[in-house]
Amino acid sequence: MPGGTITLRNLTKRFGDHNAVDDISLEVHGGEFFSLLGPSGCGKTTTLRMVAGFEEPTAGQIILDGADVGRMPPNKRKVNTVFQSYALFPFLDVAENVAFGLRYQGCTRAEAKQRVAGALDLVQLTGYERRRPGQLSGGQQQRVALARALVLNPSVLLLDEPLGALDAKLRRALQVELKALQERVGITFLYVTHDQEEALTMSDRLAVMSNGRIAQLGPPRVVYEEPESAYVADFLGVSNLMDAVAAPGGDGTCRLTIGEFSLTSTCGSLRASGPVKVAVRPERVGIEAFVASGDNRVPAMIERTVFLGSSTQVVVRLAAGAGLQSVVRNDDPAAGWVAGTPIKVVLPPDALRVLANDGGTVEQIHEETLGDVAPVPA
Amino acid sequence: MAVTLPDATGAAGEELFAPSPAAGARTPPAAVRRSSIIARLRRRAVFLETFTWLYLIWSIIPIGIAVLFSFNSGKAQATWQGFSWRWYVTDPTQSVLHNAELHQAFVQTLVLAGLTTLITVPIGVAFAIGIDRWRTRTASALNFVMIFSFVVPELLLAIALFFVVTDLLHFLPLGTTAEVAGLVVWNLSWPAIVVRSRLVTIGRVYEEAAADLGASRLKALWRVLMPMLMPAIFASAVLVFAGVIDDFVIVEQLSSTAATQPVSVAIYSNVHGGLAGPALNALATLMLVISLVVAAIGYVGYRLMTRGERKNTAEALTTIAGM
Ligand SMILES: Nc1ncnc2c1ncn2[C@@H]1O[C@H](COP(=O)(O)OP(=O)(O)OP(=O)(O)O)[C@@H](O)[C@H]1O
Ligand SMILES: [Mg+2]
């Protein structure tokens, strides 16, 4: 590994009496693609700006390859930034933009020329040297910004919603490209986004942030499949969330009461008791005929079915009042049932995840997520 | 005569404004019941247009007449006696070229405008950057001074400066030195305000990008901020230059002898009991031409410098007009 380890220790940034970043500790390994994910205003940009050196931490340390850089000016740090607005210098052409920082690395003219050519080749912009930023498309500008940072061989690249200004299709294409590029150059990417799909598909690991704190940190699959709190489950748009009352069951299981029905759960915070949130992913919600019986089955009614192409989404309402979405195969009989059909919903014990009661900051409840299709990571 | 110049630029602004209601009236009515509103709008547009034209005529005709009579071959100010360059060059004693007083006034105006611009703009730019980028106590004080000099009546400042120069600062003699000093103080808020508003528009992200790429604060200022401020610096130079040409109150107080009188003062003192005559018209016409040329250069230059930025005509004009 060429270095590029970032350690944040109790990092805090206060604006007035508001903690934009509140006691964050995490470690990003060298060569890792690490994302900070969270809703608007949760402190992602502030964290990134502290690592870049544009904001001074109120407290805590930023350790880059073993050295505390918390008070070092940005031009002395071996990190480079790709800004959300790109911040390309409008009065310089593409080649001059990319060459801007080389001057401070003591490059000879010939060497600079060669490195600029190399960087432009890396982002597939050879031939655009003499264009001004104003004469480039959004995606091309984004690549110039990338080349301008990468040409300096930083050990860490900071990216603040670098795809935020692009349309959905280009976004997806560049996500793949950016990830491939990161693997090729092997430097650490600290990536900020509020788009959960982007974070889930690109990152090696990610941290979900909430109000300046880290709500959960881990690899995408773990965070997606095993959200530790209602907040994370909700933000990742993963799940159906239901209110339930928990009580310890036998054999380390958890007994959940939803309305007048009793269910068993074998995953999540099994020792919880009292009111909790329960998450269940749409793929795991089974639908059977009303006459079916057995454990973990709850009566409900079909509210509507939505054909998704490769599958069908069935929205149901439990007798207890909660709405749930289920995704079934197109050849499942439930896909053909009309609205108003009474059914039984099957919620397997290993799919019912009891979420720690974090007194969460969940704004949305399941009512609002109904109709949205939960994204599934590739 | 120089005093009427601002009116001429004001009129140009009016003209810009006038076509838009007219264009609104030309759009076809969407529904029949709206037609009465449209009719009313059209009446209003006609009224606005008429008023604009009256205003233009009212402000331009006197200037036109003054300019016209600067080419009169005779001395009369009311009867046309044929075209000639007499009052500009050919009259051996009274033409602008040969009358020492008029000639000197013309040169003095250009010298004052040039010197004042050269001194004011760099200081103003420094002030703007200082106020906007270094948020300190000094910056707030500077900001207050900027606004203050906007509010203080020019005459008050002129008289105050006169007493300061004659009673306190004896090393600062009346005449060109004092005039430039006074003009710099009076005009400083132009570059400070124009450049500062551009600084706000630009934001800090380009400087941050430069710092991120390894540039020190000063290097970022020089390599990134300066080029981006160029249109504003240029526009404020034009404003200051044109402002000095127009100035009367300060230079009147701080000039010493006839040798340091600029055009405005020369015209004023000669109309009231000096050599009145078409030569004054000629001098005023020259100043008018210079003002127009400077404004045109400013407008075209600003458009060229901000070419990539989707600026429209009105924006260029208002920046040049210092709004
Ligand atoms: N310079 C500042 N002064 C005061 N408050 C600030 C400043 N910068 C950020 N904040 C506040 O800090 C909080 C976190 O802001 P930050 O920009 O880090 O959010 P973010 O997670 O990047 O959001 P977004 O997704 O909208 O970019 C917000 O409440 C914001 O209002
Ligand atoms: Mg942000």
XYZ file of C-alpha atoms and ligand atoms in Angstrom:
733
model
C 0.000 0.000 0.000
C 1.291 3.458 -0.862
C 0.025 4.851 2.427
C -3.080 6.952 2.624
C -4.409 5.915 5.985
C -6.690 8.452 7.611
C -7.588 8.253 11.259
C -10.136 10.611 12.734
C -10.054 10.709 16.509
C -12.897 12.365 18.400
C -13.166 14.891 15.620
C -15.558 17.732 16.434
C -16.493 20.921 14.651
C -18.739 23.460 16.281
C -20.338 26.389 14.465
C -21.705 28.696 17.134
C -23.482 26.334 19.482
C -24.249 23.797 16.777
C -22.104 20.686 16.503
C -21.812 20.134 12.769
C -19.455 17.222 13.418
C -19.831 15.639 16.808
C -17.051 13.442 18.150
C -16.366 11.259 15.130
C -13.789 8.507 15.273
C -13.008 6.268 12.353
C -10.156 4.781 10.403
C -9.879 4.652 6.643
C -7.353 2.136 5.366
C -4.849 2.879 2.630
C -6.294 2.230 -0.829
C -9.819 1.953 0.472
C -12.934 3.436 -1.088
C -14.649 4.843 1.959
C -17.944 6.747 1.822
C -19.593 9.151 4.193
C -23.295 8.797 3.643
C -26.091 10.784 5.185
C -28.894 13.226 4.640
C -28.364 16.918 3.951
C -26.834 18.818 6.830
C -25.500 15.810 8.718
C -21.904 17.066 8.563
C -20.384 15.137 5.650
C -18.932 18.163 3.895
C -17.680 19.632 7.156
C -15.833 16.397 7.933
C -14.290 16.346 4.476
C -13.318 20.017 4.676
C -11.521 19.382 7.939
C -9.547 16.549 6.347
C -8.713 18.827 3.395
C -7.706 21.646 5.723
C -10.358 24.236 4.901
C -11.887 24.088 8.364
C -10.012 23.823 11.599
C -11.350 21.185 14.000
C -12.830 22.444 17.239
C -11.493 19.332 18.903
C -9.989 15.997 17.990
C -7.292 14.825 15.660
C -6.870 14.115 11.976
C -4.047 11.667 11.490
C -2.742 11.108 7.992
C -0.226 8.274 7.694
C 0.715 8.635 11.316
C 1.106 12.430 11.403
C -1.421 14.747 12.993
C -2.336 17.231 10.250
C -5.229 18.894 12.073
C -3.607 22.326 12.106
C -1.679 22.069 8.860
C -2.711 24.473 6.052
C -4.352 22.779 3.051
C -1.481 23.464 0.659
C 0.832 21.400 2.858
C -1.348 18.297 3.074
C -0.857 15.379 0.783
C -4.566 15.142 0.081
C -6.441 16.584 -2.860
C -10.066 17.436 -3.330
C -12.592 17.090 -6.095
C -15.155 19.765 -5.370
C -18.844 19.320 -5.934
C -18.862 22.412 -8.155
C -15.523 21.222 -9.653
C -14.010 24.695 -9.072
C -12.105 24.548 -12.346
C -10.328 27.828 -13.043
C -12.451 29.356 -15.810
C -9.651 31.487 -17.239
C -7.309 28.533 -17.773
C -7.682 25.797 -20.349
C -7.878 22.108 -19.489
C -4.127 21.480 -19.668
C -3.348 24.577 -17.573
C -5.943 23.563 -15.019
C -4.444 20.115 -14.680
C -0.908 21.535 -14.524
C -1.835 24.098 -11.853
C -0.542 22.172 -8.850
C 2.523 20.693 -10.521
C 4.344 23.979 -10.121
C 4.376 23.464 -6.364
C 5.903 20.027 -6.736
C 8.974 21.423 -8.421
C 8.216 19.801 -11.765
C 10.246 20.699 -14.815
C 8.288 21.921 -17.792
C 8.858 18.742 -19.776
C 7.927 16.530 -16.853
C 4.798 18.571 -16.182
C 3.741 18.224 -19.783
C 4.190 14.494 -19.629
C 2.269 14.127 -16.388
C -0.596 16.292 -17.626
C -0.827 14.109 -20.721
C -0.816 11.017 -18.511
C -3.551 12.358 -16.246
C -5.742 13.389 -19.168
C -5.256 9.968 -20.667
C -6.324 8.400 -17.383
C -9.646 10.247 -17.469
C -9.978 9.823 -21.244
C -9.790 13.492 -22.122
C -6.831 13.455 -24.482
C -7.459 16.007 -27.219
C -9.303 18.433 -24.959
C -6.160 20.234 -23.709
C -6.940 23.611 -25.237
C -10.605 23.801 -24.252
C -11.817 26.131 -21.537
C -13.939 24.641 -18.731
C -16.915 26.601 -20.059
C -16.678 24.642 -23.299
C -16.985 21.242 -21.618
C -19.990 19.213 -20.570
C -20.627 18.565 -16.882
C -19.199 15.048 -17.096
C -16.065 16.283 -18.856
C -15.557 19.019 -16.282
C -15.847 16.410 -13.591
C -13.061 14.403 -15.252
C -10.843 17.466 -15.513
C -11.330 18.056 -11.801
C -10.361 14.454 -11.200
C -7.285 14.708 -13.415
C -6.231 17.966 -11.762
C -6.189 16.228 -8.393
C -4.815 12.844 -9.496
C -1.884 14.346 -11.411
C -0.363 15.326 -8.072
C -0.215 11.698 -6.908
C -1.977 12.395 -3.615
C -2.143 9.629 -1.042
C -5.771 10.471 -0.397
C -8.412 11.868 -2.715
C -11.387 13.630 -1.166
C -14.540 13.764 -3.234
C -17.551 15.830 -2.199
C -20.574 14.606 -4.133
C -18.532 14.656 -7.340
C -21.436 13.302 -9.355
C -24.075 15.424 -7.698
C -24.493 17.827 -10.610
C -24.912 15.178 -13.286
C -27.999 13.504 -14.651
C -28.934 10.005 -13.524
C -27.630 8.140 -16.550
C -24.238 9.839 -16.650
C -24.043 9.422 -12.920
C -24.344 5.680 -13.159
C -21.787 5.477 -15.962
C -19.312 7.605 -14.009
C -19.879 5.621 -10.808
C -18.558 2.545 -12.554
C -15.711 4.495 -14.135
C -14.731 6.180 -10.899
C -14.674 2.902 -9.015
C -12.558 1.283 -11.734
C -10.198 4.249 -11.690
C -9.838 4.063 -7.932
C -8.911 0.396 -8.133
C -6.381 1.131 -10.859
C -4.588 4.008 -9.122
C -4.949 2.353 -5.732
C -5.211 5.520 -3.657
C -7.586 6.112 -0.790
C -10.887 7.685 -1.763
C -12.878 9.463 0.911
C -16.183 9.939 -0.800
C -19.114 12.051 0.340
C -22.603 11.422 -0.945
C -26.207 11.544 0.139
C -27.167 8.945 -2.458
C -27.398 5.569 -0.719
C -27.324 3.610 -3.941
C -24.087 5.313 -4.949
C -22.489 4.647 -1.587
C -23.646 1.035 -1.512
C -22.429 0.199 -5.000
C -19.060 1.958 -4.900
C -17.671 1.723 -1.399
C -15.484 -0.841 0.268
C -16.834 0.464 3.536
C -19.137 3.297 4.442
C -20.225 5.298 7.435
C -23.834 6.392 7.713
C -23.947 9.749 9.453
C -26.693 11.374 11.442
C -26.525 14.819 13.023
C -22.753 14.953 13.029
C -22.328 11.441 14.401
C -21.720 8.053 12.880
C -24.844 5.918 13.052
C -23.265 2.800 11.585
C -20.008 1.878 9.919
C -19.207 -1.194 7.889
C -19.131 -2.820 4.467
C -22.155 -1.991 2.275
C -23.655 -5.457 2.468
C -23.542 -5.543 6.238
C -24.923 -2.042 6.653
C -27.643 -2.754 4.144
C -28.617 -6.161 5.402
C -28.052 -5.664 9.080
C -28.974 -2.084 9.891
C -28.440 -1.512 13.586
C -31.004 1.211 13.954
C -34.260 2.336 12.493
C -32.451 5.431 11.266
C -29.995 3.467 9.150
C -32.630 1.067 7.871
C -34.821 3.958 6.957
C -32.094 6.026 5.358
C -30.883 3.151 3.238
C -34.446 2.800 2.053
C -34.025 -0.881 2.690
C -36.953 -1.893 4.584
C -40.416 -1.966 5.777
C -40.390 -0.493 9.245
C -43.042 -1.428 11.764
C -43.764 -0.505 15.329
C -43.831 -3.428 17.688
C -43.530 -4.228 21.347
C -40.645 -6.549 22.175
C -40.243 -9.001 24.984
C -37.567 -11.665 25.496
C -38.678 -15.041 24.144
C -37.318 -18.522 24.778
C -33.965 -19.761 23.419
C -32.589 -16.267 22.927
C -35.345 -15.276 20.520
C -37.434 -12.176 20.768
C -41.213 -12.069 20.968
C -42.781 -9.244 19.074
C -46.305 -8.025 19.403
C -47.727 -6.179 16.444
C -51.290 -5.157 17.089
C -52.935 -8.288 18.481
C -50.551 -10.681 16.761
C -47.498 -12.291 18.165
C -44.380 -13.072 16.153
C -40.955 -14.494 16.766
C -37.714 -12.872 15.669
C -34.273 -14.384 15.587
C -32.217 -11.457 14.352
C -31.287 -7.948 15.434
C -31.303 -6.702 19.031
C -32.913 -9.768 20.501
C -32.659 -8.560 24.064
C -34.697 -5.451 23.457
C -37.865 -4.964 25.369
C -40.623 -2.422 25.132
C -41.569 -0.450 22.006
C -39.141 -1.056 19.139
C -38.939 -0.704 15.396
C -38.838 -3.830 13.331
C -37.422 -3.939 9.831
C -38.148 -6.476 7.157
C -36.925 -6.332 3.587
C -39.555 -6.494 0.839
C -37.950 -9.578 -0.714
C -38.517 -11.453 2.522
C -42.175 -10.617 2.948
C -44.112 -13.649 1.730
C -47.752 -13.616 0.696
C -50.053 -16.586 1.055
C -53.738 -17.284 0.711
C -55.835 -16.181 3.669
C -56.570 -19.770 4.673
C -52.897 -20.594 5.287
C -51.892 -20.959 8.906
C -48.708 -21.291 10.916
C -46.284 -19.204 12.959
C -45.289 -15.668 12.016
C -48.299 -15.251 9.772
C -50.430 -12.127 10.006
C -53.716 -11.394 8.255
C -53.654 -8.506 5.829
C -55.266 -7.171 2.689
C -53.784 -6.414 -0.698
C -53.813 -2.694 -1.327
C -52.298 -2.651 -4.793
C -49.845 -4.458 -7.022
C -47.212 -2.738 -9.140
C -45.507 -4.506 -12.022
C -41.773 -3.736 -11.830
C -40.624 -5.659 -14.871
C -38.569 -8.482 -13.474
C -40.728 -8.716 -10.368
C -43.954 -7.444 -8.897
C -44.364 -5.217 -5.900
C -47.343 -5.997 -3.706
C -48.422 -3.400 -1.189
C -50.406 -4.854 1.689
C -52.004 -3.465 4.815
C -51.931 -5.424 8.035
C -55.039 -5.745 10.126
C -53.122 -3.785 12.747
C -52.979 -0.854 10.335
C -49.342 -0.892 9.234
C -48.520 -0.941 5.541
C -45.879 -3.283 4.138
C -44.350 -3.796 0.751
C -43.431 -7.108 -0.631
C -41.580 -7.992 -3.806
C -42.614 -11.270 -5.361
C -41.738 -13.108 -8.564
C -44.031 -12.440 -11.464
C -45.189 -16.068 -11.496
C -46.144 -15.964 -7.828
C -49.924 -16.273 -7.549
C -49.974 -13.179 -5.317
C -48.836 -11.124 -8.303
C -52.235 -11.626 -9.861
C -54.447 -10.953 -6.860
C -56.555 -7.833 -6.978
C -56.766 -5.045 -4.445
C -58.963 -5.929 -1.495
C -58.079 -9.637 -1.471
C -57.591 -10.828 2.118
C -54.299 -12.693 2.550
C -51.756 -13.845 5.094
C -48.366 -12.157 5.255
C -45.456 -14.400 6.164
C -42.656 -12.727 8.129
C -39.899 -15.315 8.693
C -38.161 -15.076 12.111
C -34.732 -14.607 10.497
C -36.060 -11.737 8.344
C -37.700 -9.776 11.145
C -34.896 -7.526 12.382
C -35.389 -5.957 15.774
C -33.721 -2.542 15.767
C -32.050 -1.082 18.802
C -34.169 1.644 20.217
C -31.909 4.589 19.583
C -34.695 7.091 20.114
C -34.064 7.503 16.412
C -34.194 10.512 14.189
C -36.326 8.770 11.647
C -38.464 11.319 9.943
C -40.148 9.060 7.504
C -42.396 6.304 8.642
C -43.370 3.313 6.593
C -46.425 5.152 5.295
C -44.216 7.464 3.288
C -41.886 4.826 1.977
C -44.783 2.862 0.569
C -44.678 2.932 -3.174
C -40.947 3.561 -3.265
C -39.030 0.646 -4.515
C -36.180 -0.272 -2.276
C -32.921 -0.310 -4.220
C -30.947 -3.505 -4.148
C -27.172 -3.282 -4.255
C -25.512 -4.832 -7.266
C -21.536 71.198 -19.419
C -19.668 68.361 -17.816
C -22.413 68.293 -15.228
C -24.940 67.093 -17.803
C -22.937 63.965 -18.583
C -24.486 61.700 -15.964
C -27.887 62.500 -17.432
C -26.770 61.166 -20.778
C -25.782 57.810 -19.292
C -28.961 57.724 -17.273
C -30.924 58.192 -20.461
C -29.164 55.233 -22.048
C -30.388 53.138 -19.152
C -33.948 54.324 -19.670
C -33.798 53.362 -23.290
C -32.810 49.844 -22.348
C -35.734 49.600 -20.014
C -38.368 50.983 -22.346
C -38.685 48.176 -24.930
C -39.680 45.509 -22.404
C -43.218 46.748 -21.634
C -43.703 47.340 -25.338
C -42.644 43.755 -26.040
C -45.072 42.564 -23.381
C -47.880 44.412 -25.078
C -47.069 42.773 -28.397
C -47.697 39.222 -27.168
C -51.085 37.996 -28.393
C -53.889 37.983 -25.823
C -54.358 34.547 -24.261
C -58.062 34.931 -23.523
C -60.716 37.373 -24.571
C -61.510 38.463 -21.055
C -57.916 39.470 -20.645
C -58.001 41.847 -23.588
C -59.016 44.845 -21.488
C -55.978 44.319 -19.261
C -53.797 44.093 -22.335
C -55.304 47.277 -23.672
C -54.566 48.994 -20.407
C -51.038 47.618 -20.477
C -50.625 48.924 -23.998
C -51.805 52.364 -22.948
C -49.313 52.245 -20.119
C -46.587 51.142 -22.503
C -47.386 54.015 -24.826
C -47.252 56.386 -21.900
C -43.917 54.971 -20.760
C -42.511 55.136 -24.229
C -43.626 58.713 -24.739
C -42.194 59.694 -21.418
C -38.891 58.019 -22.216
C -38.623 59.839 -25.502
C -39.514 63.174 -23.927
C -36.875 62.558 -21.311
C -34.269 61.690 -23.924
C -35.105 64.750 -25.989
C -35.103 66.991 -22.943
C -31.669 65.800 -21.844
C -30.046 65.393 -25.232
C -31.210 68.470 -27.119
C -29.368 71.013 -24.951
C -26.230 68.921 -25.222
C -26.741 68.601 -28.960
C -27.096 72.350 -29.323
C -23.991 72.997 -27.254
C -22.026 70.515 -29.343
C -23.390 71.986 -32.555
C -22.322 75.526 -31.681
C -18.816 74.395 -30.862
C -18.519 74.020 -34.636
C -19.954 77.460 -35.383
C -17.640 79.605 -37.436
C -18.815 82.749 -35.656
C -18.921 83.765 -32.025
C -22.706 83.561 -31.729
C -24.307 80.982 -29.454
C -27.723 81.188 -31.075
C -27.281 81.805 -34.803
C -25.568 79.305 -37.052
C -22.871 80.904 -39.143
C -21.366 77.922 -40.877
C -19.231 74.910 -39.948
C -15.616 75.287 -38.884
C -12.910 73.832 -36.595
C -12.158 77.365 -35.467
C -12.807 76.824 -31.776
C -10.921 73.568 -31.669
C -7.743 74.309 -33.590
C -7.739 77.076 -36.128
C -8.346 80.217 -34.063
C -4.827 81.424 -33.197
C -5.722 82.786 -29.741
C -9.078 81.497 -28.599
C -9.225 77.870 -29.783
C -8.807 75.023 -27.317
C -5.496 74.230 -28.927
C -4.066 77.735 -28.716
C -5.665 79.223 -25.639
C -3.243 78.268 -22.882
C -5.878 78.196 -20.157
C -8.236 75.884 -22.020
C -5.429 73.757 -23.306
C -4.009 73.349 -19.840
C -7.401 72.547 -18.366
C -7.805 69.742 -20.853
C -4.405 68.271 -20.042
C -4.982 68.728 -16.319
C -8.230 66.772 -16.482
C -6.539 63.872 -18.223
C -3.603 63.959 -15.797
C -5.925 63.968 -12.787
C -8.055 61.177 -14.227
C -5.023 59.054 -15.048
C -3.210 59.570 -11.741
C -6.317 59.129 -9.651
C -7.222 55.907 -11.453
C -3.715 54.515 -11.071
C -3.708 55.202 -7.337
C -7.326 54.537 -6.450
C -7.845 51.203 -8.138
C -5.013 49.241 -6.487
C -5.896 50.654 -3.064
C -9.585 49.947 -3.623
C -8.888 46.386 -4.737
C -6.723 45.823 -1.681
C -9.483 47.229 0.527
C -12.085 44.997 -1.094
C -10.000 41.877 -0.621
C -9.111 42.900 2.897
C -12.706 43.547 3.859
C -14.087 40.435 2.269
C -11.417 37.809 2.823
C -9.782 38.780 6.081
C -12.664 39.114 8.473
C -11.017 41.105 11.227
C -11.787 44.164 13.268
C -9.772 46.280 10.835
C -11.868 44.904 8.004
C -15.087 46.038 9.656
C -13.588 49.472 10.247
C -12.602 49.701 6.582
C -16.063 48.648 5.575
C -17.495 51.442 7.676
C -15.188 53.964 6.014
C -16.326 52.774 2.583
C -19.973 53.250 3.409
C -19.251 56.509 5.184
C -17.599 58.050 2.144
C -20.680 57.060 0.166
C -22.936 58.990 2.485
C -20.895 62.118 3.139
C -21.815 65.034 0.834
C -19.040 65.770 -1.613
C -18.978 69.433 -0.732
C -18.439 68.644 2.940
C -15.548 66.361 2.114
C -14.085 68.960 -0.256
C -14.186 71.735 2.313
C -12.850 69.475 5.033
C -9.987 68.408 2.807
C -9.319 72.042 1.948
C -8.857 72.927 5.610
C -6.813 69.828 6.313
C -4.502 70.618 3.432
C -4.139 74.349 4.140
C -4.028 74.192 7.958
C -2.596 70.805 8.882
C -0.726 69.024 6.143
C 1.565 71.732 4.890
C 3.664 69.261 2.938
C 0.591 68.602 0.765
C 0.302 71.686 -1.455
C -2.919 72.797 -3.081
C -2.915 71.975 -6.741
C -2.366 68.642 -8.452
C -1.140 66.802 -5.334
C -4.069 67.878 -3.185
C -6.510 67.350 -6.031
C -5.324 63.790 -6.579
C -5.385 63.101 -2.854
C -8.948 64.384 -2.593
C -10.116 62.537 -5.703
C -8.596 59.295 -4.457
C -10.457 59.579 -1.167
C -13.692 60.472 -2.887
C -13.520 57.715 -5.517
C -12.094 54.921 -3.393
C -15.438 53.345 -2.669
C -16.007 52.566 -6.367
C -13.342 49.921 -6.795
C -13.899 48.738 -3.237
C -17.597 48.153 -3.819
C -17.426 46.842 -7.390
C -14.555 44.478 -6.645
C -16.129 43.352 -3.419
C -19.393 42.451 -5.074
C -17.434 40.383 -7.568
C -15.581 38.705 -4.703
C -18.902 37.728 -3.213
C -20.076 36.353 -6.567
C -16.889 34.360 -7.073
C -17.008 32.850 -3.596
C -14.059 31.186 -1.945
C -14.088 27.853 -3.691
C -11.484 28.808 -6.324
C -9.043 29.941 -3.676
C -9.690 26.752 -1.774
C -9.059 24.751 -4.933
C -5.783 26.598 -5.440
C -4.739 25.988 -1.834
C -5.731 22.360 -2.190
C -3.423 22.069 -5.200
C -0.533 23.460 -3.191
C -0.687 27.238 -3.619
C -0.011 29.413 -0.581
C -2.541 32.059 0.312
C -0.650 34.779 -1.539
C -0.051 32.583 -4.568
C -3.751 31.707 -4.684
C -4.573 35.393 -4.519
C -2.222 36.204 -7.328
C -2.721 33.249 -9.654
C -6.456 32.700 -9.196
C -8.243 35.605 -7.589
C -6.581 38.387 -9.584
C -7.444 36.993 -13.028
C -10.998 36.397 -11.884
C -11.258 39.948 -10.519
C -9.932 41.507 -13.723
C -13.349 42.453 -15.167
C -14.305 44.156 -11.917
C -10.949 45.908 -11.650
C -11.279 47.107 -15.204
C -14.857 48.262 -14.670
C -13.902 50.190 -11.562
C -10.970 51.820 -13.367
C -13.427 53.032 -15.996
C -15.757 54.300 -13.296
C -13.035 56.178 -11.486
C -11.654 57.666 -14.695
C -15.094 58.834 -15.810
C -15.849 60.053 -12.307
C -12.769 62.248 -12.201
C -13.562 63.768 -15.579
C -16.981 64.688 -14.198
C -15.761 65.951 -10.872
C -16.163 69.597 -9.997
C -16.661 70.109 -6.271
C -13.403 68.588 -5.010
C -11.133 69.936 -7.720
C -12.692 73.372 -7.387
C -11.720 73.464 -3.703
C -8.288 71.915 -4.040
C -6.929 73.476 -7.238
C -4.549 76.331 -6.635
C -3.929 78.453 -9.724
C -5.401 78.447 -13.215
C -2.611 76.028 -14.116
C -4.124 73.260 -12.004
C -7.729 73.877 -12.997
C -9.281 70.967 -14.850
C -11.928 71.416 -17.535
C -14.931 71.541 -15.232
C -13.459 74.371 -13.175
C -12.199 76.230 -16.240
C -15.614 76.144 -17.852
C -17.312 77.204 -14.646
C -15.058 80.181 -14.001
C -15.116 81.328 -17.631
C -18.858 81.124 -18.053
C -19.111 83.411 -15.052
C -17.125 86.320 -16.347
C -14.278 84.908 -18.375
C -13.931 84.356 -22.061
C -17.371 83.002 -22.784
C -17.708 81.646 -26.275
C -17.789 78.628 -28.518
C -14.285 77.587 -27.407
C -15.872 76.513 -24.112
C -18.386 74.463 -26.072
C -15.505 72.895 -27.942
C -13.756 72.016 -24.700
C -16.928 70.569 -23.236
C -17.523 68.594 -26.410
C -14.044 67.104 -26.142
C -14.757 66.019 -22.579
C -18.082 64.562 -23.659
C -16.354 62.554 -26.386
C -13.765 61.272 -23.931
C -16.455 60.274 -21.457
C -18.386 58.427 -24.132
C -15.275 56.695 -25.396
C -14.322 55.632 -21.878
C -17.840 54.324 -21.261
C -17.790 52.458 -24.568
C -14.391 50.952 -23.827
C -15.663 49.962 -20.415
C -18.783 48.338 -21.801
C -17.100 46.469 -24.627
C -14.136 45.493 -22.473
C -16.348 44.153 -19.707
C -18.390 42.138 -22.174
C -15.222 40.675 -23.669
C -13.709 39.833 -20.301
C -16.795 38.082 -19.026
C -17.526 36.391 -22.322
C -17.864 32.865 -20.996
C -20.181 33.858 -18.170
C -23.567 34.288 -19.860
C -23.755 37.943 -18.860
C -26.397 40.011 -20.517
C -26.219 43.549 -21.759
C -28.018 45.021 -18.785
C -25.592 43.409 -16.371
C -22.572 44.782 -18.197
C -24.163 48.214 -18.256
C -25.093 48.248 -14.607
C -21.626 47.105 -13.609
C -20.078 49.851 -15.694
C -22.598 52.281 -14.256
C -21.484 51.072 -10.850
C -24.723 49.586 -9.596
N -19.416 27.779 7.795
C -20.474 27.376 8.506
N -21.000 28.164 9.478
C -22.052 27.751 10.207
N -22.662 26.576 10.068
C -22.191 25.736 9.127
C -21.087 26.088 8.298
N -20.839 25.061 7.458
C -21.755 24.122 7.742
N -22.564 24.515 8.743
C -23.649 23.722 9.342
O -23.142 22.486 9.704
C -24.046 21.457 9.398
C -23.384 20.422 8.528
O -23.112 20.987 7.272
P -22.441 20.174 6.099
O -22.190 21.126 4.995
O -21.280 19.432 6.608
O -23.605 19.187 5.687
P -23.608 18.055 4.571
O -23.767 16.768 5.275
O -22.441 18.197 3.675
O -24.951 18.373 3.813
P -25.252 18.403 2.239
O -25.568 17.001 1.848
O -26.448 19.285 2.161
O -24.055 18.960 1.550
C -25.247 22.111 8.771
O -26.248 22.251 9.752
C -24.733 23.452 8.337
O -25.753 24.396 8.405
Mg -22.199 18.776 1.600
